[in-house]
PDB file of C-alpha atoms in Angstrom:
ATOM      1  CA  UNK A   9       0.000   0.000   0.000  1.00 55.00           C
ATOM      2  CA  UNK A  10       2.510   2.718   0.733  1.00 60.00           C
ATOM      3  CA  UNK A  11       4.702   2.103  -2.077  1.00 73.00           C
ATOM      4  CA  UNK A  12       1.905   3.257  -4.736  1.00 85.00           C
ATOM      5  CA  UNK A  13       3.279   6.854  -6.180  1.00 90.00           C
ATOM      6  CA  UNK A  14       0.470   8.515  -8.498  1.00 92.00           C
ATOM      7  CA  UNK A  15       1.687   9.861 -11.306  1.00 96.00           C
ATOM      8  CA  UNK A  16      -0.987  10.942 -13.599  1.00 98.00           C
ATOM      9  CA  UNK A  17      -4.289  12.491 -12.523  1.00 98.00           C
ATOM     10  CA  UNK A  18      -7.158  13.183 -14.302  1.00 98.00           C
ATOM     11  CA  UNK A  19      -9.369  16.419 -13.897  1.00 98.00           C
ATOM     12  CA  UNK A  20     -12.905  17.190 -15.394  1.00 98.00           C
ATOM     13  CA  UNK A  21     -14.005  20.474 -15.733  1.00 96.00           C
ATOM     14  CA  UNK A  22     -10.468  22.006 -15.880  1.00 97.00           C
ATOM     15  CA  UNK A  23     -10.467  25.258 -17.918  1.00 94.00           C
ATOM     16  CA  UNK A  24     -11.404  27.371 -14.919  1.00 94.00           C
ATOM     17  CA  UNK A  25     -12.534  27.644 -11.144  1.00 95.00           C
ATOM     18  CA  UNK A  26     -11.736  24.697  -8.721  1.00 97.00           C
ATOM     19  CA  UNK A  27     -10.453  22.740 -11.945  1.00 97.00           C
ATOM     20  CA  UNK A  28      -8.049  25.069 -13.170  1.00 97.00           C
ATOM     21  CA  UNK A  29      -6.647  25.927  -9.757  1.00 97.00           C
ATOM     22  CA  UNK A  30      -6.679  21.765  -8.876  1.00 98.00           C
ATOM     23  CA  UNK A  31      -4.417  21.587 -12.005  1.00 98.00           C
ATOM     24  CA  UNK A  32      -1.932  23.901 -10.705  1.00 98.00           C
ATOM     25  CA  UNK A  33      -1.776  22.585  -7.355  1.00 98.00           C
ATOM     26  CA  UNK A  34      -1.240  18.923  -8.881  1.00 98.00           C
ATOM     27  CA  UNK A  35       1.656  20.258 -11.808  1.00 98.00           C
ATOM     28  CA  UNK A  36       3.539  21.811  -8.346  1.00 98.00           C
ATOM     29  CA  UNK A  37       3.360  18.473  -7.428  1.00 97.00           C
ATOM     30  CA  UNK A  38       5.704  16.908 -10.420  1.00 97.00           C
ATOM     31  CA  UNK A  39       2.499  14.746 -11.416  1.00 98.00           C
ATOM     32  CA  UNK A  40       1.468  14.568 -15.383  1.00 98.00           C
ATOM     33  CA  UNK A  41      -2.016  15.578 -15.916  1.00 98.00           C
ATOM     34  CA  UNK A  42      -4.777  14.441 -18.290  1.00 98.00           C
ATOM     35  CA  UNK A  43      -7.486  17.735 -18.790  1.00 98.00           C
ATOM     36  CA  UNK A  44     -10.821  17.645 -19.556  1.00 98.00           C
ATOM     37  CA  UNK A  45     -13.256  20.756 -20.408  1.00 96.00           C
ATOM     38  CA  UNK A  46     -15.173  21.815 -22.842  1.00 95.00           C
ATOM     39  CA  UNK A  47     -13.400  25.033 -24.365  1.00 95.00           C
ATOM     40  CA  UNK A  48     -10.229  24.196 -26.210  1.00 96.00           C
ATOM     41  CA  UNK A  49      -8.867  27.873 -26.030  1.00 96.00           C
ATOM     42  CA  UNK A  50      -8.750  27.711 -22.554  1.00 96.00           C
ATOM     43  CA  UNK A  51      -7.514  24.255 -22.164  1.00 97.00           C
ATOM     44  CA  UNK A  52      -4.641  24.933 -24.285  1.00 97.00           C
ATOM     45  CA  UNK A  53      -3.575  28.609 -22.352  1.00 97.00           C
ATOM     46  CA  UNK A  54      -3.717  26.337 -19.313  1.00 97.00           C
ATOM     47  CA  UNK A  55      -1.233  23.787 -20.902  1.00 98.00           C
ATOM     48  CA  UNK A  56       0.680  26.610 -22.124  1.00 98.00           C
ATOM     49  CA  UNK A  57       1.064  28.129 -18.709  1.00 97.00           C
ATOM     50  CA  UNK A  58       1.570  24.838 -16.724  1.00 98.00           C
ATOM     51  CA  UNK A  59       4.219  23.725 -18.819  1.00 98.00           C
ATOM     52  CA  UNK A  60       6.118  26.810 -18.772  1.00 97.00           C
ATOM     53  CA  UNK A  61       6.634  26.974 -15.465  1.00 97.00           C
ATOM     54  CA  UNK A  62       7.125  22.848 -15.350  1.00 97.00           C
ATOM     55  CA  UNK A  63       8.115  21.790 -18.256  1.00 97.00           C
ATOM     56  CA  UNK A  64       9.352  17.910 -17.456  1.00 96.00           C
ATOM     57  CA  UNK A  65       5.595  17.517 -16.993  1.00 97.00           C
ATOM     58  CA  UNK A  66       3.457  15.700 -19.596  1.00 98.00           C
ATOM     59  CA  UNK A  67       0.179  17.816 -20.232  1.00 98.00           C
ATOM     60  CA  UNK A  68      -2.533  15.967 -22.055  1.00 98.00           C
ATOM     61  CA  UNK A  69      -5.835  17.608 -22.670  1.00 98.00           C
ATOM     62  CA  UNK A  70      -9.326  16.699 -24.116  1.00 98.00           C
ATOM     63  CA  UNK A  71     -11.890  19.209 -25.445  1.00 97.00           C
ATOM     64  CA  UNK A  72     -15.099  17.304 -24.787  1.00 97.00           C
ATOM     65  CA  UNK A  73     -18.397  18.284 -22.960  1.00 96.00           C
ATOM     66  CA  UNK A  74     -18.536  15.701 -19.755  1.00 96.00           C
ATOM     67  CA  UNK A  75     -21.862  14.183 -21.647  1.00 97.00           C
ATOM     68  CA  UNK A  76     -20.288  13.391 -24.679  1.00 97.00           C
ATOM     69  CA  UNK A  77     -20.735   9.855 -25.414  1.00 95.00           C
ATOM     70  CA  UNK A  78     -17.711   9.353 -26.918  1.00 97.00           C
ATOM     71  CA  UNK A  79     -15.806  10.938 -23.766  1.00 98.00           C
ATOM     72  CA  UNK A  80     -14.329   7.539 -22.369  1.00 97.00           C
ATOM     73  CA  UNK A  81     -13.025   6.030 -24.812  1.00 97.00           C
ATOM     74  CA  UNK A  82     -10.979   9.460 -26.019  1.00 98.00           C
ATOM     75  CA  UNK A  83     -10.041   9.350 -22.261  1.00 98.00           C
ATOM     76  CA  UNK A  84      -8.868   5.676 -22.610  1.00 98.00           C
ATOM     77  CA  UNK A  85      -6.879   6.273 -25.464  1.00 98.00           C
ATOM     78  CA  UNK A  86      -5.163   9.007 -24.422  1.00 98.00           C
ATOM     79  CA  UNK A  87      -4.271   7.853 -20.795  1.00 97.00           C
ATOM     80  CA  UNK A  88      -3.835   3.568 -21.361  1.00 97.00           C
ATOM     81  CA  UNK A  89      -6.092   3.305 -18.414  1.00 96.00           C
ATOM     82  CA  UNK A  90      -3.706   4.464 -16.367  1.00 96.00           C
ATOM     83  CA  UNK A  91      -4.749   7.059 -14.235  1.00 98.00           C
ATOM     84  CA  UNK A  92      -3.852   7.386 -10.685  1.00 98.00           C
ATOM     85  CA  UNK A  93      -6.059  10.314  -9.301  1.00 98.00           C
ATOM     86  CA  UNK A  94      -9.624  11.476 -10.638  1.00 98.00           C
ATOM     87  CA  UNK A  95     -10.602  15.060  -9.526  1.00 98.00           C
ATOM     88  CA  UNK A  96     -14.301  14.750 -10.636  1.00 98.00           C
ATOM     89  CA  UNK A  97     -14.973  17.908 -10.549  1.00 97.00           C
ATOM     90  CA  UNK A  98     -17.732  18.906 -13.930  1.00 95.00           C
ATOM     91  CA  UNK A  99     -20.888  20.214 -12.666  1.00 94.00           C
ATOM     92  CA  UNK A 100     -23.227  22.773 -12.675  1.00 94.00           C
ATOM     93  CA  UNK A 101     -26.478  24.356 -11.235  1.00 93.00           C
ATOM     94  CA  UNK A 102     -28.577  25.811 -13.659  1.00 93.00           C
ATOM     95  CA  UNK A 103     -31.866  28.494 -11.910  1.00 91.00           C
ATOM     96  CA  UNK A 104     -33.078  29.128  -8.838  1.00 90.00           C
ATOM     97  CA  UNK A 105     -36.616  28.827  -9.452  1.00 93.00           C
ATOM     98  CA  UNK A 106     -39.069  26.442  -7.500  1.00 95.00           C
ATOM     99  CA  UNK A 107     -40.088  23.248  -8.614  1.00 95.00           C
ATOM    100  CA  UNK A 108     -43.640  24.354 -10.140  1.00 95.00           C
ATOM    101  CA  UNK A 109     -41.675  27.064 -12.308  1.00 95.00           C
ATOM    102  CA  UNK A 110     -38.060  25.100 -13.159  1.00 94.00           C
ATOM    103  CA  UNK A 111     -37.296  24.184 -16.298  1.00 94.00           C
ATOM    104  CA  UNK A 112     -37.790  20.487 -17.179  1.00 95.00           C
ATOM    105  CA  UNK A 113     -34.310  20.911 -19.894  1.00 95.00           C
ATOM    106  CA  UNK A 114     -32.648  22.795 -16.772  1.00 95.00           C
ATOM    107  CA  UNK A 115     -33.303  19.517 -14.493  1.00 96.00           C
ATOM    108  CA  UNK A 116     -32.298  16.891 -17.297  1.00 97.00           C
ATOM    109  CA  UNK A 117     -29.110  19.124 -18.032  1.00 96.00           C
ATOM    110  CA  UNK A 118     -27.807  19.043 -13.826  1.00 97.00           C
ATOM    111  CA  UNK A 119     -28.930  15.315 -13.987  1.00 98.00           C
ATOM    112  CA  UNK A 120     -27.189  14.451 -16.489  1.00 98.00           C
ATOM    113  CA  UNK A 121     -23.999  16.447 -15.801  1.00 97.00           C
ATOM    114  CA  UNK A 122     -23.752  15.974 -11.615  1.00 97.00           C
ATOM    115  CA  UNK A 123     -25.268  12.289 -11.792  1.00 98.00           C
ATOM    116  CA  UNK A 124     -24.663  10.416 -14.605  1.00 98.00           C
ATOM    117  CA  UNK A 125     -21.300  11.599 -15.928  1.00 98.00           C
ATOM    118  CA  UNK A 126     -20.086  11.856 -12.942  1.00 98.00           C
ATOM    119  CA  UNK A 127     -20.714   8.382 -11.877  1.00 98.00           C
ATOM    120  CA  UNK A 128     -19.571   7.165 -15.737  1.00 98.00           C
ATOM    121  CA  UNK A 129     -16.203   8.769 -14.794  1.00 98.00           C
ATOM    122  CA  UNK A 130     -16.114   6.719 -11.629  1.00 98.00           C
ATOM    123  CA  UNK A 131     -16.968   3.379 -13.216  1.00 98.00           C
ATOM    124  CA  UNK A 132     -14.351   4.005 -15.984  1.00 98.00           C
ATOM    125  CA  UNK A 133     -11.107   4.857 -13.891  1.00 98.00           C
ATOM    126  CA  UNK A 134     -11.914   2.561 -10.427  1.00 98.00           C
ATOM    127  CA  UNK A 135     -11.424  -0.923 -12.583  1.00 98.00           C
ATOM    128  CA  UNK A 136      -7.899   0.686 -13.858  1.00 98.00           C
ATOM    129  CA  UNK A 137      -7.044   1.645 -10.308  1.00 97.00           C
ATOM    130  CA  UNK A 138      -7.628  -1.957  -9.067  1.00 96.00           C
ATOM    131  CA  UNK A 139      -5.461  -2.997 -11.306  1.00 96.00           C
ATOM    132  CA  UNK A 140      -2.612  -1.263 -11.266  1.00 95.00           C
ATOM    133  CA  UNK A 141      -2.772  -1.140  -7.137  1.00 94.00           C
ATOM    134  CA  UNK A 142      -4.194   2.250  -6.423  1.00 96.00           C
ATOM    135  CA  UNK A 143      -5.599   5.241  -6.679  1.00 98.00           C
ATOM    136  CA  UNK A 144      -7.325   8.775  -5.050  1.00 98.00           C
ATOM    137  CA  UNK A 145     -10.928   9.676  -6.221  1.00 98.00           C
ATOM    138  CA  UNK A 146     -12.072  13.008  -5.167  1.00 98.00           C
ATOM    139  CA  UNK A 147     -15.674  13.680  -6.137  1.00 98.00           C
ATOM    140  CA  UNK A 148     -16.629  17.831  -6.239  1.00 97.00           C
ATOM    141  CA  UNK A 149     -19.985  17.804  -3.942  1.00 97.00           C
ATOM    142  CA  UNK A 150     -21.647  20.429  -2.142  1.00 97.00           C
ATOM    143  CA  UNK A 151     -23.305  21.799   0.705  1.00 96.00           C
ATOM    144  CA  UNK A 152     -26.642  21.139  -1.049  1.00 95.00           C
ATOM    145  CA  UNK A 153     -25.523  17.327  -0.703  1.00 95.00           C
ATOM    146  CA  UNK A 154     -26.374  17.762   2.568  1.00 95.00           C
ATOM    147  CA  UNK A 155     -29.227  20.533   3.614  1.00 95.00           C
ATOM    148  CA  UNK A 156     -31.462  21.548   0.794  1.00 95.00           C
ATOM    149  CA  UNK A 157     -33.000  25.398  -0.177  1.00 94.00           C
ATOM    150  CA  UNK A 158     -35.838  26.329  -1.751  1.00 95.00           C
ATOM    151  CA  UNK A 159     -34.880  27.116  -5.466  1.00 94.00           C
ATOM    152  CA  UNK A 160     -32.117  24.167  -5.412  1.00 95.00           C
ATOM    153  CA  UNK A 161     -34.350  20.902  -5.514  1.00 96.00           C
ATOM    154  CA  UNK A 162     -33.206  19.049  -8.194  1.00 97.00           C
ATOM    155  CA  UNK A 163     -29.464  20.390  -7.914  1.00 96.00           C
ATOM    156  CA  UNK A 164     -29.645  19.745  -4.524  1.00 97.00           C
ATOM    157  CA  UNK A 165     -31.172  15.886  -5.399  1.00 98.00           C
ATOM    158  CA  UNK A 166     -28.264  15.804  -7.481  1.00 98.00           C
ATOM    159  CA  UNK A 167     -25.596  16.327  -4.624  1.00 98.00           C
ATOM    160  CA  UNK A 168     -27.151  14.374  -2.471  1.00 98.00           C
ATOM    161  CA  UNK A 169     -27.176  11.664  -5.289  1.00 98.00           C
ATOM    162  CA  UNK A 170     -23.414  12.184  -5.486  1.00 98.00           C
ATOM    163  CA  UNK A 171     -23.097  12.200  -1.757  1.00 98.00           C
ATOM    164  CA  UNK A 172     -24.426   8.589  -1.087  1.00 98.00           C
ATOM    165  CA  UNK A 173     -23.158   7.524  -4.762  1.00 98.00           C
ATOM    166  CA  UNK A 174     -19.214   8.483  -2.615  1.00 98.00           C
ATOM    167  CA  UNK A 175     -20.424   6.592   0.526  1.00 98.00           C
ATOM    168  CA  UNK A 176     -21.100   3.568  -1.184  1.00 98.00           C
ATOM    169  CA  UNK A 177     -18.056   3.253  -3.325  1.00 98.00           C
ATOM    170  CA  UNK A 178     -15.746   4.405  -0.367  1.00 98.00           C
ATOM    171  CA  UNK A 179     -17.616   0.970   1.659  1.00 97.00           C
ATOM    172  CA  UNK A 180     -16.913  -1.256  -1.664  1.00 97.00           C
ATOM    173  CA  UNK A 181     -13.452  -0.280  -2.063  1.00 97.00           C
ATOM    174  CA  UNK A 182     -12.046  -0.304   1.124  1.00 95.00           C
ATOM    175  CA  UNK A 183      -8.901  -2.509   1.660  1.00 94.00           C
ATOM    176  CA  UNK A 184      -8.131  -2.220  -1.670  1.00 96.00           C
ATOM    177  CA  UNK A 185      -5.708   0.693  -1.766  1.00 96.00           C
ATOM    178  CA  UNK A 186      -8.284   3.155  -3.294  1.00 97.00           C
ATOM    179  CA  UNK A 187      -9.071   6.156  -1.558  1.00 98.00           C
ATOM    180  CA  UNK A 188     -12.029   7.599  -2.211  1.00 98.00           C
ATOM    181  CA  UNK A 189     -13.055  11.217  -0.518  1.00 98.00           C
ATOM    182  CA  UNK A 190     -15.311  14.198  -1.394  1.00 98.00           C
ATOM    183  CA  UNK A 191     -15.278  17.832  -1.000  1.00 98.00           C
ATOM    184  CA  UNK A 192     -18.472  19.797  -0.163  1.00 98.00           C
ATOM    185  CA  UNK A 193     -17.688  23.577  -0.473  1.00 97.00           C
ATOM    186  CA  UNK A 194     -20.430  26.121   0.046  1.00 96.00           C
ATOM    187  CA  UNK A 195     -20.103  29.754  -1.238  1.00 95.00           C
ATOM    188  CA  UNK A 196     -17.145  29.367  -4.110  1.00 95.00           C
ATOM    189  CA  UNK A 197     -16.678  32.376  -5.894  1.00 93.00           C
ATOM    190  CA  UNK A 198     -16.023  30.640  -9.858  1.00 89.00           C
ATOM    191  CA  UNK A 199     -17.813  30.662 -12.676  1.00 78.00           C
ATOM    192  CA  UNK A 200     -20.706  28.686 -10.800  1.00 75.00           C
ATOM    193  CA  UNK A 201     -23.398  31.613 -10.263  1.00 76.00           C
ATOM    194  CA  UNK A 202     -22.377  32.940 -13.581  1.00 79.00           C
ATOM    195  CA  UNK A 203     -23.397  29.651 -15.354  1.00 77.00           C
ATOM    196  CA  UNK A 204     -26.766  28.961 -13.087  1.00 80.00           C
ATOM    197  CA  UNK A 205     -28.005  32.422 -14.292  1.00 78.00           C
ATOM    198  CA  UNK A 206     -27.323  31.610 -17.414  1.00 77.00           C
ATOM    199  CA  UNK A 207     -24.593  34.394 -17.884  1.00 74.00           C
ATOM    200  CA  UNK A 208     -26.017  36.903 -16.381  1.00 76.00           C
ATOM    201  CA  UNK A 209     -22.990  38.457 -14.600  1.00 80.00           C
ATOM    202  CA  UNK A 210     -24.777  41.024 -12.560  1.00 82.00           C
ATOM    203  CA  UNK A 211     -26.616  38.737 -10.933  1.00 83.00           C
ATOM    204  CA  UNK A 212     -24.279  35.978  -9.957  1.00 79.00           C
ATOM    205  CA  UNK A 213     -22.044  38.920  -8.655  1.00 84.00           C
ATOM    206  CA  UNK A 214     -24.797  39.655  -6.089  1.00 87.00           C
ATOM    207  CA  UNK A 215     -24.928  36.157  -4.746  1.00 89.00           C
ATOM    208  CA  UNK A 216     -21.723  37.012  -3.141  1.00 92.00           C
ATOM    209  CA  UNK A 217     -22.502  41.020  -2.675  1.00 92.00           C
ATOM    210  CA  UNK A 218     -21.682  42.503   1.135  1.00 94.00           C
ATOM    211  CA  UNK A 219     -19.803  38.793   2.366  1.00 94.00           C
ATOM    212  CA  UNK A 220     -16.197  36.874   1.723  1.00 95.00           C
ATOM    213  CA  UNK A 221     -16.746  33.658  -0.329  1.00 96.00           C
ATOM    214  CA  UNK A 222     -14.101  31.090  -0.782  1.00 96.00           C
ATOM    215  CA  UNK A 223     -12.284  30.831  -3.854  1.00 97.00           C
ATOM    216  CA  UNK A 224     -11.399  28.283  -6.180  1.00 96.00           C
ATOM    217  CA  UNK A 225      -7.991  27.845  -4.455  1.00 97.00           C
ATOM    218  CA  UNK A 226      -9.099  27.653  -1.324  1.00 98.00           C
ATOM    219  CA  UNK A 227     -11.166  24.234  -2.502  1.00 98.00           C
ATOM    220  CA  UNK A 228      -7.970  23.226  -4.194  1.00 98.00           C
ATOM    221  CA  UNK A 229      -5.447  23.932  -1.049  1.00 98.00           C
ATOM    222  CA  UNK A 230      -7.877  21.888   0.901  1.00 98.00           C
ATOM    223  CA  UNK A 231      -8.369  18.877  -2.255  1.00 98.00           C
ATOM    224  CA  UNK A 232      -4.335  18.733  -2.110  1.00 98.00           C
ATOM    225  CA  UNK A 233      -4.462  18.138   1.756  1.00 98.00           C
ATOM    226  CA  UNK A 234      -6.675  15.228   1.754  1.00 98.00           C
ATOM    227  CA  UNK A 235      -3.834  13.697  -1.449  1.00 98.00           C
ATOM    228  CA  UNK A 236      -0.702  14.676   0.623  1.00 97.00           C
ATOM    229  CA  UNK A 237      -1.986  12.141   3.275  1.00 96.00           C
ATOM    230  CA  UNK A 238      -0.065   8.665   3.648  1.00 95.00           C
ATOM    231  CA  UNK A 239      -2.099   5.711   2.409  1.00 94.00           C
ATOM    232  CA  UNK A 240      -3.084   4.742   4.758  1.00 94.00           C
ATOM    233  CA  UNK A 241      -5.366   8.400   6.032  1.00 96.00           C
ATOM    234  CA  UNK A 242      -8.641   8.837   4.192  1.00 97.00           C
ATOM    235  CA  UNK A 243     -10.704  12.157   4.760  1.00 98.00           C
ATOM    236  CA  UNK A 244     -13.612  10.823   3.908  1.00 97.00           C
ATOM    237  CA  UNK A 245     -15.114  14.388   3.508  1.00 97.00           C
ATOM    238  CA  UNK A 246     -14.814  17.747   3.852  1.00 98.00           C
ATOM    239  CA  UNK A 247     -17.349  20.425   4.442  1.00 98.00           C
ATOM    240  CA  UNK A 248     -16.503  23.920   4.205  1.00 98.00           C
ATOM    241  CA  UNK A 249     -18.312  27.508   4.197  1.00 97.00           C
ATOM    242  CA  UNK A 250     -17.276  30.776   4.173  1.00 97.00           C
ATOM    243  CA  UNK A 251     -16.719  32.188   7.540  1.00 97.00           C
ATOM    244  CA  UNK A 252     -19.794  34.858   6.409  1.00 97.00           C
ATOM    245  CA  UNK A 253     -21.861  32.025   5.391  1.00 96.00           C
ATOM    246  CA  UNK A 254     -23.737  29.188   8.252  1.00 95.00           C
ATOM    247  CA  UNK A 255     -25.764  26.951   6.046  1.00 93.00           C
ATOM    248  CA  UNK A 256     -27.001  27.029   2.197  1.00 91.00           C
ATOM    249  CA  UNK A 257     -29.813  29.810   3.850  1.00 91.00           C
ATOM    250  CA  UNK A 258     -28.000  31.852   6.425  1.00 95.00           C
ATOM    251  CA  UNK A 259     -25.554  34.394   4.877  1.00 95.00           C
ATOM    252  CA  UNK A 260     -24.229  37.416   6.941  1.00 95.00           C
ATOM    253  CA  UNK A 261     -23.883  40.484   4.661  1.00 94.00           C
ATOM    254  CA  UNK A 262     -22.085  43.411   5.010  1.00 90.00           C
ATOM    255  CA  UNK A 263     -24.438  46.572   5.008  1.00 77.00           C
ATOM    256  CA  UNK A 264     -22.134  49.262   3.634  1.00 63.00           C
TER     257      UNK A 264
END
């Protein structure tokens, strides 16, 4: 067990926010990285940076959305089913409208994204860890994984699916030399709000209006911790907030 050394990590959704800082932490760490995101401009200015400032490292990326069908086997190929650490990290909440007034195509879309490509990830890397005698999965959840709001019910559902969807694999796995942890941020001041509204800047900027949020290297400094751990330490989970912020509800703002 404590002679496994990952060397090549994998990261979805890694052309900005928690992603893109993840990949930096991980490159300071000498390991090659595999990238996955949808925009290729920003993929490549990533790979551009990374390897100037490390260039021994090998920087493979992948301009896919995480639905794609064809996503895993472009994933295979590239890495030989050989990849040490997964940072699943795609996702996305999309309105904050109630149930009666959602949109059906929003709830299909965060479903599709949080749930099921998420877990596909998961079932295509574990059998390559078990086989070559290790690994680290970190799964991206939330807050709303663990206390709903109104306006979050079926991205909340999906955390929560992604919550107990971590549990379970963590309770198959065990023993096995794959360690298998999740993150659940709260307030995270990324590209998140911006995408739920739908790119409407001015009002994801208000979400975080009068209060401190974390940023996306906070998540990552905290990500690295739980990897710089000997083998045999798992942190099953950590749940952070904002020192302004007490649950998904209770947010202390700033009046002036």
């Amino acid at each position: 067990m404590n002679s496994f050394k990952p060397k090549y990590a994998l990261i979805t959704g890694a052309s900005s926010g928690i992603g893109l800082a993840m990949a930096k932490s991980l490159a300071s760490k000498g390991l090659d990285l595999l990238l996955v995101a949808r925009r290729l401009d920003r993929l490549e200015q990533l790979k551009s940076d990374l390897l100037k400032e490390f260039p021994k490292l090998k920087i493979d990326i992948i301009d896919s959305d995480i639905n794609d069908n064809t996503l895993a086997q472009r994933i295979e190929k590239v890495s030989g089913g050989k990849i040490d650490i997964l940072i699943n990290n795609a996702g996305l909440a999309l309105g904050k409208e109630t149930i009666e007034k959602s949109s059906f195509s929003d709830w299909e879309q965060m479903i599709s994204t949080n749930v099921v490509a998420n877990f596909k990830m998961v079932h295509l890397v574990v059998p390559w860890m078990l086989q070559n005698g290790g690994g680290d999965i970190i799964n991206l959840c939330s807050v709303a994984g663990i206390h709903t709001y109104p306006g979050g019910a079926v991205y909340c559902a999906t955390k929560h699916a992604v919550h107990a969807f971590t549990k379970v694999l963590r309770e198959e796995t065990c023993g096995r030399n794959l360690r298998v942890m999740q993150i659940s941020p709260g307030m995270v001041n990324t590209e998140f709000s911006t995408s739920r509204f739908k790119g409407d800047k001015n009002q994801a900027d208000k979400v975080y209006e009068g209060m401190t949020p974390l940023m996306a290297e906070d998540i990552s400094r905290m990500m690295q911790f739980m990897l710089d751990q000997p083998r045999h330490v798992v942190i099953d989970e950590i749940i952070t907030m904002p020192t302004d912020q007490g649950s998904p509800t209770t947010v202390f703002r700033n009046s002036k």
